[in-house]
Short mmCIF file of N, CA, C and O in Angstrom, two decimals:
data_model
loop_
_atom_site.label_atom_id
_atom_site.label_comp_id
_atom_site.label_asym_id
_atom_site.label_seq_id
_atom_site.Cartn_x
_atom_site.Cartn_y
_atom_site.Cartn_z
N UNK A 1 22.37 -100.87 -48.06
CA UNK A 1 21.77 -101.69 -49.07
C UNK A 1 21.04 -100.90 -50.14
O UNK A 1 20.67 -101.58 -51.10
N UNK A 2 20.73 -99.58 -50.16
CA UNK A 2 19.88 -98.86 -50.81
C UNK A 2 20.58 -98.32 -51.82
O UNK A 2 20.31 -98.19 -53.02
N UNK A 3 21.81 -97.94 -50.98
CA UNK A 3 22.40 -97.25 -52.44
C UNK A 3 23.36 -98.10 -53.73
O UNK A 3 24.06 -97.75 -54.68
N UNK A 4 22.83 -99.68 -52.99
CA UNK A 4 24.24 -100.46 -53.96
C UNK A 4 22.98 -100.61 -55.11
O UNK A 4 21.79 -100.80 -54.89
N UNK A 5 23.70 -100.44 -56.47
CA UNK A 5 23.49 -100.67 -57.81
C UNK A 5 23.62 -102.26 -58.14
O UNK A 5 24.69 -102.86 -58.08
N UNK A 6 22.35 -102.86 -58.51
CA UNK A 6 22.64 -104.13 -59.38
C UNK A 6 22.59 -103.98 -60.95
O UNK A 6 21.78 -103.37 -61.65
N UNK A 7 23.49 -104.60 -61.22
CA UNK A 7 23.79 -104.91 -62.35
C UNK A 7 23.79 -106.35 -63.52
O UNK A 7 24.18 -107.27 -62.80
N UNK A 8 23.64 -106.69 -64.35
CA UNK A 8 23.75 -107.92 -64.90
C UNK A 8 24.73 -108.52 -66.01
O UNK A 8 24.99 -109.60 -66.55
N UNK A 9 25.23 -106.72 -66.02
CA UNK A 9 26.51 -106.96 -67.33
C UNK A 9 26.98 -105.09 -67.29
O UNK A 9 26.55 -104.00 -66.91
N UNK A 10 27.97 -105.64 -67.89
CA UNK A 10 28.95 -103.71 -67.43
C UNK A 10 28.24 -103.04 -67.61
O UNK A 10 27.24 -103.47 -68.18
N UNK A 11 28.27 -101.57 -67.26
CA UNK A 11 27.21 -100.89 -67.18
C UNK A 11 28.15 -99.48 -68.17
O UNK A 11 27.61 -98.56 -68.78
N UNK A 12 29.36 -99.71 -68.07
CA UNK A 12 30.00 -98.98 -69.06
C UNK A 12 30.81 -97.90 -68.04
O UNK A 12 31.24 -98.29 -66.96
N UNK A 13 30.97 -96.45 -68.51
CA UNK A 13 30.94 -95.40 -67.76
C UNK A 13 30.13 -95.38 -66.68
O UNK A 13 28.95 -95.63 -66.90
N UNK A 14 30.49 -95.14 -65.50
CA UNK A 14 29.97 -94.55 -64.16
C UNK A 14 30.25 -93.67 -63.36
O UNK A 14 30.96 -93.15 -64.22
N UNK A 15 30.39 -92.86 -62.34
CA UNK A 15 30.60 -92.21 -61.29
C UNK A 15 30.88 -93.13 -60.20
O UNK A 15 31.80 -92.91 -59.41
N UNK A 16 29.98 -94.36 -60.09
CA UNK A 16 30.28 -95.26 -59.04
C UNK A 16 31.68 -95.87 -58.69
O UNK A 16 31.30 -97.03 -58.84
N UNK A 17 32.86 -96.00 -58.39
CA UNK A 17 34.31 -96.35 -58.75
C UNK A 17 34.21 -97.89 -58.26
O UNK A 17 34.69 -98.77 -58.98
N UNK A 18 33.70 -98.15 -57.25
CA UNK A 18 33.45 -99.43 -56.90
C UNK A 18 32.62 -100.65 -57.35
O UNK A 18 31.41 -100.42 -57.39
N UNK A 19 32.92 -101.60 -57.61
CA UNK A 19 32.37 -102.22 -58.16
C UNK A 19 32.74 -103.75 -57.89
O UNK A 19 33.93 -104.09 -57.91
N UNK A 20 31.71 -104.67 -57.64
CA UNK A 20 32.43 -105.91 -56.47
C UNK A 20 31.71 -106.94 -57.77
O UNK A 20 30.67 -106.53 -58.28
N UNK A 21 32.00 -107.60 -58.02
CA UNK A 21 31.46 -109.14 -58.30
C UNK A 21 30.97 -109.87 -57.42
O UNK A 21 31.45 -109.96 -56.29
N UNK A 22 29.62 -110.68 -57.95
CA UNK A 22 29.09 -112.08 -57.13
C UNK A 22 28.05 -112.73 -57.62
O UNK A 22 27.85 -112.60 -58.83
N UNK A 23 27.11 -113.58 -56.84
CA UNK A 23 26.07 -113.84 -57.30
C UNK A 23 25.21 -113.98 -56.20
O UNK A 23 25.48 -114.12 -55.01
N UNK A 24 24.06 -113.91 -56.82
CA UNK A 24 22.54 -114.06 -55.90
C UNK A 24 22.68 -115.22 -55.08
O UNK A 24 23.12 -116.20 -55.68
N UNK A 25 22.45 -115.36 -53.91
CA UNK A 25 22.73 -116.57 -53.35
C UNK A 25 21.41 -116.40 -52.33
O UNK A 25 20.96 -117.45 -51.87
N UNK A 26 20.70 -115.02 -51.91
CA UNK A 26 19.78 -115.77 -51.45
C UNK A 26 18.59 -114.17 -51.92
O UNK A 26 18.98 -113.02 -52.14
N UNK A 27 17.12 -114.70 -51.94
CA UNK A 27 16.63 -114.24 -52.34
C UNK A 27 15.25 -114.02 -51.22
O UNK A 27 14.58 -115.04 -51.05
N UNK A 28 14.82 -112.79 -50.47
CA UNK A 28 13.62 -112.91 -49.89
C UNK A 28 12.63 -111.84 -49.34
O UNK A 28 13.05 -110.91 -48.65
N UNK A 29 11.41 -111.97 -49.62
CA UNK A 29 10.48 -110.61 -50.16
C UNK A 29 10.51 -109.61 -48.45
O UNK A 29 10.52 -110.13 -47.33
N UNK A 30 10.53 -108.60 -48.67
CA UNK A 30 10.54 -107.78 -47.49
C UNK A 30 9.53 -106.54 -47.99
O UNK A 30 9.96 -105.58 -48.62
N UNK A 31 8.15 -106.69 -47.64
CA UNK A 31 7.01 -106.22 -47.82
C UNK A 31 7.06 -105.42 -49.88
O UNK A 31 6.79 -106.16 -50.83
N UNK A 32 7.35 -104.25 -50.03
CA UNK A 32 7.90 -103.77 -51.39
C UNK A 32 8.84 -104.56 -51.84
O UNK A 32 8.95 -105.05 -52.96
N UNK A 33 9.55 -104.66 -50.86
CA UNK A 33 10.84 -104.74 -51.92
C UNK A 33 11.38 -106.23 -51.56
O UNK A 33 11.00 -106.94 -50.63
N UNK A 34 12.38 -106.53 -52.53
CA UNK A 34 12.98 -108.29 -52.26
C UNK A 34 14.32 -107.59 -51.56
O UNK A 34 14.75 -106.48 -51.87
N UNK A 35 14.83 -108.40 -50.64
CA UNK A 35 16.08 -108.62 -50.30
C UNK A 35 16.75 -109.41 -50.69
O UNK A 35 16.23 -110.52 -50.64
N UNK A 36 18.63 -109.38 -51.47
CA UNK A 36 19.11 -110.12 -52.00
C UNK A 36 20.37 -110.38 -51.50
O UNK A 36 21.18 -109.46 -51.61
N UNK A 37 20.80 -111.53 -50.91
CA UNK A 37 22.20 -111.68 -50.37
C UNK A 37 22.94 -111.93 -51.77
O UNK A 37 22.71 -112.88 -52.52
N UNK A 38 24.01 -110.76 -52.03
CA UNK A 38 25.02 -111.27 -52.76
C UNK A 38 26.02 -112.07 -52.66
O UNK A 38 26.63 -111.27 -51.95
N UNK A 39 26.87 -113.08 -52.75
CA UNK A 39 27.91 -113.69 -51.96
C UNK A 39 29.15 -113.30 -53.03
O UNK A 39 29.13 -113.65 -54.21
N UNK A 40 29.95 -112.70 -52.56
CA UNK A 40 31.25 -112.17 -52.84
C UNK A 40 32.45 -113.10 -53.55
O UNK A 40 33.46 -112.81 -54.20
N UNK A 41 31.89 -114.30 -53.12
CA UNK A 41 33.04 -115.60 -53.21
C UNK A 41 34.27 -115.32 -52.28
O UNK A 41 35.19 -116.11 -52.52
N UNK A 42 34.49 -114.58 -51.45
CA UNK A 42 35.73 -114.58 -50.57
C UNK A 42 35.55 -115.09 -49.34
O UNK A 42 34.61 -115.73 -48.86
N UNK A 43 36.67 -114.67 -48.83
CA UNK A 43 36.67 -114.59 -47.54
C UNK A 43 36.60 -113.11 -46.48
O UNK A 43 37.30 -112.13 -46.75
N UNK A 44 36.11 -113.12 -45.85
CA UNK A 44 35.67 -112.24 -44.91
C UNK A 44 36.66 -112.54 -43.59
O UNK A 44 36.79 -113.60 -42.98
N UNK A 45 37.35 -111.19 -43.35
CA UNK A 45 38.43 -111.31 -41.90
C UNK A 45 39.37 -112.56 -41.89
O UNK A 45 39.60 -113.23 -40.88
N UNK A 46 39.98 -112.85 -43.42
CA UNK A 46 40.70 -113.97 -43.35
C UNK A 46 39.89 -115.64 -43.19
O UNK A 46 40.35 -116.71 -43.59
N UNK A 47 39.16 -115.51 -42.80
CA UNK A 47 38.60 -117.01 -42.10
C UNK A 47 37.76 -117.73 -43.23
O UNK A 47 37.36 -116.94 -44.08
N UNK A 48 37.41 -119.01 -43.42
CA UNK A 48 36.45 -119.66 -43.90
C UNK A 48 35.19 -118.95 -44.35
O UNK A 48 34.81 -118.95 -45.52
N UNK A 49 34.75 -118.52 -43.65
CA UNK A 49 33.65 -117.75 -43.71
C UNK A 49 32.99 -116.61 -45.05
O UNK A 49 33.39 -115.45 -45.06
N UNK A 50 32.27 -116.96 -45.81
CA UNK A 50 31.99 -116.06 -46.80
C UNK A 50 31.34 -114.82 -46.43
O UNK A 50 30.56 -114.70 -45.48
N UNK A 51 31.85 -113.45 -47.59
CA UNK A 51 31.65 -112.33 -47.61
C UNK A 51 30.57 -111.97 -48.53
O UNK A 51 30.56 -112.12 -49.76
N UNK A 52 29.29 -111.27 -47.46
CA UNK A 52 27.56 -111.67 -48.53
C UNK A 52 27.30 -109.73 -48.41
O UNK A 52 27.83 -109.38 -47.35
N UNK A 53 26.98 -109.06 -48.80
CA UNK A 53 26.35 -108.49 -49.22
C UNK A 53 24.99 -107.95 -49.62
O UNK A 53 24.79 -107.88 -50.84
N UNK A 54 23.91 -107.51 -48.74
CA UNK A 54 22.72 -107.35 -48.98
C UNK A 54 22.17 -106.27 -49.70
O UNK A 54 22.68 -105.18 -49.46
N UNK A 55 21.30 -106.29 -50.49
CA UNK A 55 21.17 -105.01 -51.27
C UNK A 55 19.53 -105.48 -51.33
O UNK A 55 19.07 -106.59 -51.04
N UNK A 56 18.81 -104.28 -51.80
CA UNK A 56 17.25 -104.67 -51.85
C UNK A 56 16.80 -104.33 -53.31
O UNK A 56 17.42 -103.34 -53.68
N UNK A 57 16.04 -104.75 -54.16
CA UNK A 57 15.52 -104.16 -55.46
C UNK A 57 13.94 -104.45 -54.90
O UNK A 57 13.56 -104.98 -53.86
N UNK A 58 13.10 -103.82 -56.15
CA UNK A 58 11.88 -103.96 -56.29
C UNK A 58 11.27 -105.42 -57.23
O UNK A 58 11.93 -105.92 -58.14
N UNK A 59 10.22 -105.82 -56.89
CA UNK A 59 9.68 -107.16 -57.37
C UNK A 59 10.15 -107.15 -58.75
O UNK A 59 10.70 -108.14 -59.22
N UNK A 60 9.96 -106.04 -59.45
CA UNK A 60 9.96 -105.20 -61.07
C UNK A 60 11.43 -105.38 -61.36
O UNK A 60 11.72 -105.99 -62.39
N UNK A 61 12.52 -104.88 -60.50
CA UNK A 61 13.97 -105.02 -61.35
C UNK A 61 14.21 -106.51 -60.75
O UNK A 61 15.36 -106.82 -61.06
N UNK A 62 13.68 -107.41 -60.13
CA UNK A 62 13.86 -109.15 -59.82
C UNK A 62 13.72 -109.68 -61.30
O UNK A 62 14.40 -110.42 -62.01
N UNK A 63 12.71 -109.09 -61.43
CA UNK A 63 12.28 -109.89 -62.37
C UNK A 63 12.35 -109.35 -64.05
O UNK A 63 11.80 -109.86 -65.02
N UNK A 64 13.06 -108.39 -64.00
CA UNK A 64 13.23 -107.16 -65.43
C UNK A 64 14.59 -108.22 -65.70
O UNK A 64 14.71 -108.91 -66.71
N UNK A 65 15.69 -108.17 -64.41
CA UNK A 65 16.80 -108.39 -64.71
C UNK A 65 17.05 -110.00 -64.19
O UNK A 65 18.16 -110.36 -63.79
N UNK A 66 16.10 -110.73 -64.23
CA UNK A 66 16.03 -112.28 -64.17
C UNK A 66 17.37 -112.20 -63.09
O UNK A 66 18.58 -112.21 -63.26
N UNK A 67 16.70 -112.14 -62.16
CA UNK A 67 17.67 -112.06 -60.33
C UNK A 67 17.30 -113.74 -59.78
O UNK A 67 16.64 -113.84 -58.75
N UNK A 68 17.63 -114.66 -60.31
CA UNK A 68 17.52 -115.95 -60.26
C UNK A 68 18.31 -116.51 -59.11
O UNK A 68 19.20 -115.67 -59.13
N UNK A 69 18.61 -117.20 -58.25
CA UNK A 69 19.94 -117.74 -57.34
C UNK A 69 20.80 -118.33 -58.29
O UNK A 69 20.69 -119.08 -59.25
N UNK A 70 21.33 -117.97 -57.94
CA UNK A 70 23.24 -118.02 -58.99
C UNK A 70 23.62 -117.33 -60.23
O UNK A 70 24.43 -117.52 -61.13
N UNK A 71 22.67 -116.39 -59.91
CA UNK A 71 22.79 -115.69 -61.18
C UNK A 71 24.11 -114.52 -60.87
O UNK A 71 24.07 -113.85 -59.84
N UNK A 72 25.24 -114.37 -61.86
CA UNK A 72 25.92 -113.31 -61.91
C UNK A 72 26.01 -112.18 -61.78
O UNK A 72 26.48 -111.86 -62.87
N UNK A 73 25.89 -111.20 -61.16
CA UNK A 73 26.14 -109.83 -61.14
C UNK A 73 27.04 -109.14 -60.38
O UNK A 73 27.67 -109.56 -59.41
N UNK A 74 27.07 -107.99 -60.91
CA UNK A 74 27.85 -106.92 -60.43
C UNK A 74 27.16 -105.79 -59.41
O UNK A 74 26.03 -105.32 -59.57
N UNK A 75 28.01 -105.47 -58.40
CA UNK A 75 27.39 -104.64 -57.59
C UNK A 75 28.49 -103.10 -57.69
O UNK A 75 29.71 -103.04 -57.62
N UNK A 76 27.48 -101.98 -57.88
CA UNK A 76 28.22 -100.61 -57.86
C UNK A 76 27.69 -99.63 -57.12
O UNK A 76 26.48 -99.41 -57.11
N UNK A 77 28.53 -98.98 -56.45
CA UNK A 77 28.28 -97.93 -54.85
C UNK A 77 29.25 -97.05 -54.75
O UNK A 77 30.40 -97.26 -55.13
N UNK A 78 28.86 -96.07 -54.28
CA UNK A 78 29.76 -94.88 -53.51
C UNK A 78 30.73 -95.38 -52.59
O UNK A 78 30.51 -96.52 -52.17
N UNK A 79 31.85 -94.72 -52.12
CA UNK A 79 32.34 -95.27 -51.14
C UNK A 79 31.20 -94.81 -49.60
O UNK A 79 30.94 -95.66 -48.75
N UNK A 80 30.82 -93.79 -49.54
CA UNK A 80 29.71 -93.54 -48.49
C UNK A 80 28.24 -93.90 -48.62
O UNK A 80 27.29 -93.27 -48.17
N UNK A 81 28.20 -95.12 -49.38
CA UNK A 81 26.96 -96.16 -49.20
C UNK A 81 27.39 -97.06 -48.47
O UNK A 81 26.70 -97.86 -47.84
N UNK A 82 28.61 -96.98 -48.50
CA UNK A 82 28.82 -98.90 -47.56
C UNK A 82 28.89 -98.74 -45.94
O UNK A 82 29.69 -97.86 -45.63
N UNK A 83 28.44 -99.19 -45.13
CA UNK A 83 28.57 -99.27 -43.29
C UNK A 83 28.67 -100.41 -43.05
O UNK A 83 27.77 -101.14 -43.48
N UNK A 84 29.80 -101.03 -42.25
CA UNK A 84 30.23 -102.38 -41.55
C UNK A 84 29.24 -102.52 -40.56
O UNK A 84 28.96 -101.65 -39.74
N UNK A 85 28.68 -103.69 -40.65
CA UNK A 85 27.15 -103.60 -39.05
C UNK A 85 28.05 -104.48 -38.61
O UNK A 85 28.30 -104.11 -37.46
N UNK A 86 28.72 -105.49 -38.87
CA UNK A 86 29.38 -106.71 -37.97
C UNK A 86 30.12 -107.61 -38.58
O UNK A 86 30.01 -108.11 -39.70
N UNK A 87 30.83 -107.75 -37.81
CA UNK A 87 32.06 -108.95 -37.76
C UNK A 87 31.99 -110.66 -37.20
O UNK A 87 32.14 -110.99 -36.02
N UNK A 88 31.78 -111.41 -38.09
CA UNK A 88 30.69 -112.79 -37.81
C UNK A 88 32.36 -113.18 -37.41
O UNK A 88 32.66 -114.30 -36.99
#
């Protein structure tokens, strides 16, 4: 979650190659910093089930980059930021 990049509109040139679409879907303070479930809009392992994404910012980029629920953004990462914890 540390190393994914939020975004609110292209960011142009990067190094990052990855880059996922979604929106804020859930939003909640974890002492410094907010935790933000992104939701992917897919599906996850084929099934019903949506594909969310957690990433953390500071109170300061919540609110720099108006991190609202349903708000649009883009997420950008290394391929060795991402680790699978589980399969719902």
């Amino acid at each position: 979650g540390d190393d994914v990049l939020v975004a609110t509109e292209d960011p142009g040139a990067v190094s990052a190659r990855n880059v996922l679409e979604g929106r804020v879907a859930t939003a909640t303070q974890r002492g410094a910093y907010v935790a933000l479930g992104i939701d992917l809009g897919g599906e996850a392992g084929g099934d019903a089930r949506r594909l969310v994404i957690e990433t953390h910012v500071t109170e300061g980029a919540l609110r720099d980059l108006d991190l609202e629920l349903g708000r649009s953004v883009l997420l950008l990462f290394k391929t060795r930021s991402i680790a699978i914890l589980a399969r719902r």
